[in-house]
Amino acid sequence: VKLKVLLATLSGLVSAATVAGPIEDQIRFRQSAYTFLAWNSSRIKSQAVDHPETFDKDQVIAAANAIAATANSGLGALYGAGTEKGIGWKTTRLKPEFFQQPDDASKVGVAFIVEANNLAKVAESGDVGQIKAQFGKLGETCKGCHDKFRIKTD
Amino acid sequence: VKLKVLLATLSGLVSAATVAGPIEDQIRFRQSAYTFLAWNSSRIKSQAVDHPETFDKDQVIAAANAIAATANSGLGALYGAGTEKGIGWKTTRLKPEFFQQPDDASKVGVAFIVEANNLAKVAESGDVGQIKAQFGKLGETCKGCHDKFRIKTD
């Protein structure tokens, strides 16, 4: 099932727009997904990196599961043609390069899914050091996409 | 672990605000979580209720898992004291009654988690009828909270 979902995500990245509606809806939905990811990431960063004395295994597992399920949810469907312009909750920061370099877009998407699934597995161990290391790998996949496909702000 | 997470969620509903930051952040994070839930719900509604001819088992499983993981993520931490007023992506619609009736607030929260977890289980079966029925039960828990604790819009 995992592989199939991953393929469905990729197929979403390419064909897109079959599931979500108008452009502004897609942008709002994906901004919501990434903001939800940011909240869950911030909790793991706080508990496994910045303040390990506050580490709460169940909260970190819940956050890691939320990140993995979001990564596996088929976000590619929210990147339909034309969604490099538009306002969801705010103006999208997606670069047109996302559509001009579909192989690279798929690559960063798959890397994110793989490392998110790995983090969910590692979280179950409750080992703060391993979680911190795997959280770092996940963060690299976020950065990889942001550097290539997200407009920088000041 | 499931029970522990559920208890952590309840404890979040009561004590709150230990994890998330300023009021506007909490509101923005929870609006993002519920908008992400809305996207996933819309896909299940479309594929299992309105247009069963488009049913795609893997997509429905992915959406149901995303809903369950979001429900289990500890959203209670985003309902800190004072968050019945404020602007996240938009002005919050949370009623002050949410804080005045903590037992009822916990009850609707737990009902949502239970039915979301049930939907994730039922989705694995790939049985459209069962998924539709369980999706209906989940929807009742959404409505139960909205009726009590969300300001109506025109």
Short mmCIF file of N, CA, C and O in Angstrom, two decimals, chain A residues 8-78:
data_model
loop_
_atom_site.label_atom_id
_atom_site.label_comp_id
_atom_site.label_asym_id
_atom_site.label_seq_id
_atom_site.Cartn_x
_atom_site.Cartn_y
_atom_site.Cartn_z
N ALA A 8 0.82 6.99 -6.36
CA ALA A 8 -0.34 7.86 -6.55
C ALA A 8 0.05 9.31 -6.34
O ALA A 8 -0.41 10.21 -7.04
N THR A 9 0.95 9.53 -5.37
CA THR A 9 1.42 10.89 -5.10
C THR A 9 2.18 11.43 -6.29
O THR A 9 1.99 12.56 -6.72
N LEU A 10 3.05 10.59 -6.83
CA LEU A 10 3.83 11.00 -7.99
C LEU A 10 2.91 11.29 -9.15
O LEU A 10 3.04 12.30 -9.83
N SER A 11 1.97 10.39 -9.37
CA SER A 11 1.03 10.58 -10.46
C SER A 11 0.28 11.88 -10.23
O SER A 11 -0.01 12.62 -11.16
N GLY A 12 -0.02 12.18 -8.97
CA GLY A 12 -0.67 13.44 -8.64
C GLY A 12 0.21 14.62 -9.02
O GLY A 12 -0.28 15.63 -9.53
N LEU A 13 1.51 14.47 -8.78
CA LEU A 13 2.42 15.57 -9.11
C LEU A 13 2.41 15.86 -10.60
O LEU A 13 2.59 16.99 -11.02
N VAL A 14 2.22 14.82 -11.38
CA VAL A 14 2.29 14.99 -12.82
C VAL A 14 0.93 15.38 -13.41
O VAL A 14 0.79 16.41 -14.05
N SER A 15 -0.08 14.56 -13.15
CA SER A 15 -1.37 14.87 -13.77
C SER A 15 -2.15 15.92 -12.98
O SER A 15 -2.69 16.85 -13.53
N ALA A 16 -2.15 15.78 -11.70
CA ALA A 16 -2.70 16.77 -10.77
C ALA A 16 -4.14 17.20 -11.03
O ALA A 16 -4.76 16.79 -11.99
N ALA A 17 -4.62 18.01 -10.12
CA ALA A 17 -5.84 18.80 -10.30
C ALA A 17 -7.10 17.97 -10.53
O ALA A 17 -8.16 18.52 -10.75
N THR A 18 -6.99 16.66 -10.46
CA THR A 18 -8.20 15.88 -10.66
C THR A 18 -9.03 15.84 -9.38
O THR A 18 -10.23 15.65 -9.44
N VAL A 19 -8.38 15.98 -8.24
CA VAL A 19 -9.10 15.84 -6.98
C VAL A 19 -9.53 17.18 -6.39
O VAL A 19 -10.68 17.37 -6.05
N ALA A 20 -8.59 18.09 -6.29
CA ALA A 20 -8.92 19.38 -5.68
C ALA A 20 -9.54 20.31 -6.71
O ALA A 20 -9.43 20.11 -7.91
N GLY A 21 -10.23 21.32 -6.22
CA GLY A 21 -10.99 22.20 -7.09
C GLY A 21 -10.20 23.36 -7.64
O GLY A 21 -9.04 23.20 -8.01
N PRO A 22 -10.83 24.49 -7.70
CA PRO A 22 -10.23 25.69 -8.28
C PRO A 22 -8.85 25.98 -7.70
O PRO A 22 -8.50 25.51 -6.62
N ILE A 23 -8.13 26.75 -8.41
CA ILE A 23 -6.73 27.05 -8.07
C ILE A 23 -6.58 27.58 -6.65
O ILE A 23 -5.71 27.13 -5.90
N GLU A 24 -7.41 28.52 -6.26
CA GLU A 24 -7.28 29.09 -4.92
C GLU A 24 -7.53 28.04 -3.83
O GLU A 24 -6.91 28.08 -2.77
N ASP A 25 -8.44 27.11 -4.07
CA ASP A 25 -8.68 26.04 -3.11
C ASP A 25 -7.44 25.17 -2.96
O ASP A 25 -7.05 24.81 -1.85
N GLN A 26 -6.85 24.81 -4.09
CA GLN A 26 -5.65 23.97 -4.03
C GLN A 26 -4.55 24.67 -3.23
O GLN A 26 -3.88 24.05 -2.42
N ILE A 27 -4.38 25.95 -3.48
CA ILE A 27 -3.32 26.70 -2.78
C ILE A 27 -3.63 26.77 -1.28
O ILE A 27 -2.75 26.56 -0.45
N ARG A 28 -4.88 27.04 -0.95
CA ARG A 28 -5.25 27.12 0.47
C ARG A 28 -5.08 25.77 1.15
O ARG A 28 -4.57 25.68 2.27
N PHE A 29 -5.48 24.70 0.47
CA PHE A 29 -5.33 23.38 1.07
C PHE A 29 -3.85 23.04 1.29
O PHE A 29 -3.48 22.51 2.32
N ARG A 30 -3.03 23.34 0.28
CA ARG A 30 -1.62 22.96 0.49
C ARG A 30 -0.96 23.86 1.51
O ARG A 30 -0.13 23.39 2.30
N GLN A 31 -1.31 25.14 1.57
CA GLN A 31 -0.75 26.00 2.62
C GLN A 31 -1.17 25.48 4.00
O GLN A 31 -0.40 25.53 4.95
N SER A 32 -2.39 24.99 4.09
CA SER A 32 -2.85 24.42 5.36
C SER A 32 -2.06 23.16 5.71
O SER A 32 -1.65 22.98 6.86
N ALA A 33 -1.84 22.30 4.72
CA ALA A 33 -1.08 21.07 4.97
C ALA A 33 0.32 21.40 5.46
O ALA A 33 0.80 20.82 6.44
N TYR A 34 0.99 22.36 4.80
CA TYR A 34 2.36 22.66 5.19
C TYR A 34 2.42 23.41 6.52
O TYR A 34 3.38 23.26 7.28
N THR A 35 1.41 24.20 6.83
CA THR A 35 1.39 24.87 8.13
C THR A 35 1.15 23.85 9.23
O THR A 35 1.73 23.94 10.32
N PHE A 36 0.30 22.86 8.95
CA PHE A 36 0.10 21.77 9.91
C PHE A 36 1.42 20.99 10.08
O PHE A 36 1.79 20.64 11.21
N LEU A 37 2.13 20.77 8.99
CA LEU A 37 3.44 20.11 9.08
C LEU A 37 4.40 20.96 9.92
O LEU A 37 5.17 20.42 10.73
N ALA A 38 4.34 22.28 9.74
CA ALA A 38 5.24 23.16 10.49
C ALA A 38 4.98 23.05 11.99
O ALA A 38 5.92 23.03 12.80
N TRP A 39 3.71 22.98 12.36
CA TRP A 39 3.39 22.84 13.79
C TRP A 39 3.97 21.53 14.34
O TRP A 39 4.62 21.52 15.39
N ASN A 40 3.73 20.45 13.62
CA ASN A 40 4.23 19.16 14.10
C ASN A 40 5.75 19.11 14.12
O ASN A 40 6.35 18.57 15.05
N SER A 41 6.39 19.71 13.11
CA SER A 41 7.84 19.76 13.09
C SER A 41 8.38 20.59 14.25
O SER A 41 9.37 20.22 14.87
N SER A 42 7.69 21.68 14.56
CA SER A 42 8.17 22.55 15.64
C SER A 42 8.14 21.82 16.98
O SER A 42 9.00 22.03 17.83
N ARG A 43 7.14 20.93 17.14
CA ARG A 43 7.08 20.19 18.41
C ARG A 43 8.22 19.18 18.51
O ARG A 43 8.80 18.97 19.58
N ILE A 44 8.54 18.54 17.39
CA ILE A 44 9.64 17.57 17.42
C ILE A 44 10.96 18.29 17.61
O ILE A 44 11.82 17.87 18.39
N LYS A 45 11.13 19.41 16.91
CA LYS A 45 12.37 20.19 17.06
C LYS A 45 12.53 20.61 18.52
O LYS A 45 13.62 20.50 19.10
N SER A 46 11.45 21.08 19.12
CA SER A 46 11.53 21.54 20.50
C SER A 46 11.90 20.40 21.44
O SER A 46 12.77 20.54 22.30
N GLN A 47 11.25 19.25 21.26
CA GLN A 47 11.40 18.16 22.23
C GLN A 47 12.59 17.24 21.97
O GLN A 47 13.04 16.55 22.89
N ALA A 48 13.06 17.19 20.73
CA ALA A 48 14.17 16.26 20.44
C ALA A 48 15.47 16.99 20.12
O ALA A 48 16.53 16.38 20.15
N VAL A 49 15.39 18.29 19.83
CA VAL A 49 16.60 19.02 19.44
C VAL A 49 16.92 20.13 20.46
O VAL A 49 17.95 20.10 21.12
N ASP A 50 16.00 21.08 20.60
CA ASP A 50 16.31 22.27 21.40
C ASP A 50 16.17 22.06 22.91
O ASP A 50 16.95 22.61 23.68
N HIS A 51 15.17 21.31 23.31
CA HIS A 51 14.93 21.12 24.75
C HIS A 51 14.65 19.65 25.05
O HIS A 51 13.53 19.29 25.44
N PRO A 52 15.68 18.81 24.88
CA PRO A 52 15.46 17.35 25.05
C PRO A 52 14.95 16.99 26.45
O PRO A 52 14.39 15.91 26.64
N GLU A 53 15.12 17.91 27.41
CA GLU A 53 14.62 17.64 28.77
C GLU A 53 13.09 17.64 28.79
O GLU A 53 12.48 17.17 29.75
N THR A 54 12.47 18.19 27.73
CA THR A 54 11.00 18.20 27.67
C THR A 54 10.46 17.05 26.82
O THR A 54 9.26 16.99 26.54
N PHE A 55 11.35 16.15 26.37
CA PHE A 55 10.96 15.07 25.46
C PHE A 55 9.78 14.26 26.02
O PHE A 55 9.81 13.80 27.16
N ASP A 56 8.74 14.14 25.19
CA ASP A 56 7.56 13.36 25.57
C ASP A 56 7.32 12.38 24.43
O ASP A 56 6.88 12.76 23.34
N LYS A 57 7.62 11.13 24.67
CA LYS A 57 7.60 10.13 23.60
C LYS A 57 6.26 10.08 22.87
O LYS A 57 6.22 10.06 21.63
N ASP A 58 5.16 10.09 23.61
CA ASP A 58 3.85 9.96 22.96
C ASP A 58 3.54 11.17 22.07
O ASP A 58 2.96 11.03 20.99
N GLN A 59 3.93 12.36 22.54
CA GLN A 59 3.70 13.56 21.72
C GLN A 59 4.55 13.53 20.45
O GLN A 59 4.09 13.92 19.37
N VAL A 60 5.79 13.07 20.60
CA VAL A 60 6.67 13.02 19.43
C VAL A 60 6.18 11.98 18.43
O VAL A 60 6.19 12.20 17.22
N ILE A 61 5.71 10.85 18.93
CA ILE A 61 5.13 9.84 18.04
C ILE A 61 3.91 10.40 17.32
O ILE A 61 3.75 10.25 16.11
N ALA A 62 3.05 11.08 18.07
CA ALA A 62 1.84 11.64 17.46
C ALA A 62 2.21 12.66 16.38
O ALA A 62 1.60 12.68 15.29
N ALA A 63 3.21 13.49 16.66
CA ALA A 63 3.63 14.51 15.69
C ALA A 63 4.27 13.85 14.46
O ALA A 63 3.99 14.23 13.32
N ALA A 64 5.09 12.83 14.69
CA ALA A 64 5.75 12.14 13.57
C ALA A 64 4.73 11.40 12.72
O ALA A 64 4.82 11.38 11.48
N ASN A 65 3.73 10.80 13.36
CA ASN A 65 2.67 10.13 12.60
C ASN A 65 1.87 11.13 11.78
O ASN A 65 1.47 10.83 10.65
N ALA A 66 1.63 12.30 12.35
CA ALA A 66 0.88 13.33 11.61
C ALA A 66 1.67 13.79 10.39
O ALA A 66 1.12 13.98 9.31
N ILE A 67 2.98 13.94 10.56
CA ILE A 67 3.83 14.34 9.44
C ILE A 67 3.82 13.26 8.35
O ILE A 67 3.65 13.56 7.16
N ALA A 68 3.98 12.01 8.76
CA ALA A 68 4.02 10.92 7.77
C ALA A 68 2.69 10.80 7.04
O ALA A 68 2.64 10.65 5.81
N ALA A 69 1.58 10.85 7.77
CA ALA A 69 0.27 10.70 7.13
C ALA A 69 0.00 11.88 6.19
O ALA A 69 -0.63 11.71 5.14
N THR A 70 0.47 13.06 6.55
CA THR A 70 0.32 14.21 5.66
C THR A 70 1.16 14.03 4.40
O THR A 70 0.70 14.27 3.28
N ALA A 71 2.40 13.57 4.60
CA ALA A 71 3.28 13.33 3.45
C ALA A 71 2.68 12.30 2.51
O ALA A 71 2.79 12.41 1.29
N ASN A 72 2.02 11.29 3.07
CA ASN A 72 1.44 10.21 2.27
C ASN A 72 0.02 10.51 1.77
O ASN A 72 -0.61 9.65 1.16
N SER A 73 -0.47 11.71 2.05
CA SER A 73 -1.89 11.97 1.77
C SER A 73 -2.16 12.26 0.29
O SER A 73 -3.33 12.32 -0.12
N GLY A 74 -1.11 12.43 -0.48
CA GLY A 74 -1.32 12.72 -1.90
C GLY A 74 -1.33 14.21 -2.19
O GLY A 74 -2.12 14.70 -2.99
N LEU A 75 -0.40 14.93 -1.56
CA LEU A 75 -0.34 16.39 -1.71
C LEU A 75 -0.12 16.80 -3.16
O LEU A 75 -0.44 17.92 -3.55
N GLY A 76 0.43 15.89 -3.96
CA GLY A 76 0.68 16.20 -5.37
C GLY A 76 -0.57 16.68 -6.09
O GLY A 76 -0.49 17.49 -7.02
N ALA A 77 -1.72 16.20 -5.64
CA ALA A 77 -2.99 16.60 -6.26
C ALA A 77 -3.29 18.08 -6.06
O ALA A 77 -4.16 18.64 -6.72
N LEU A 78 -2.56 18.71 -5.11
CA LEU A 78 -2.78 20.13 -4.83
C LEU A 78 -1.83 21.03 -5.63
O LEU A 78 -1.77 22.23 -5.40
#
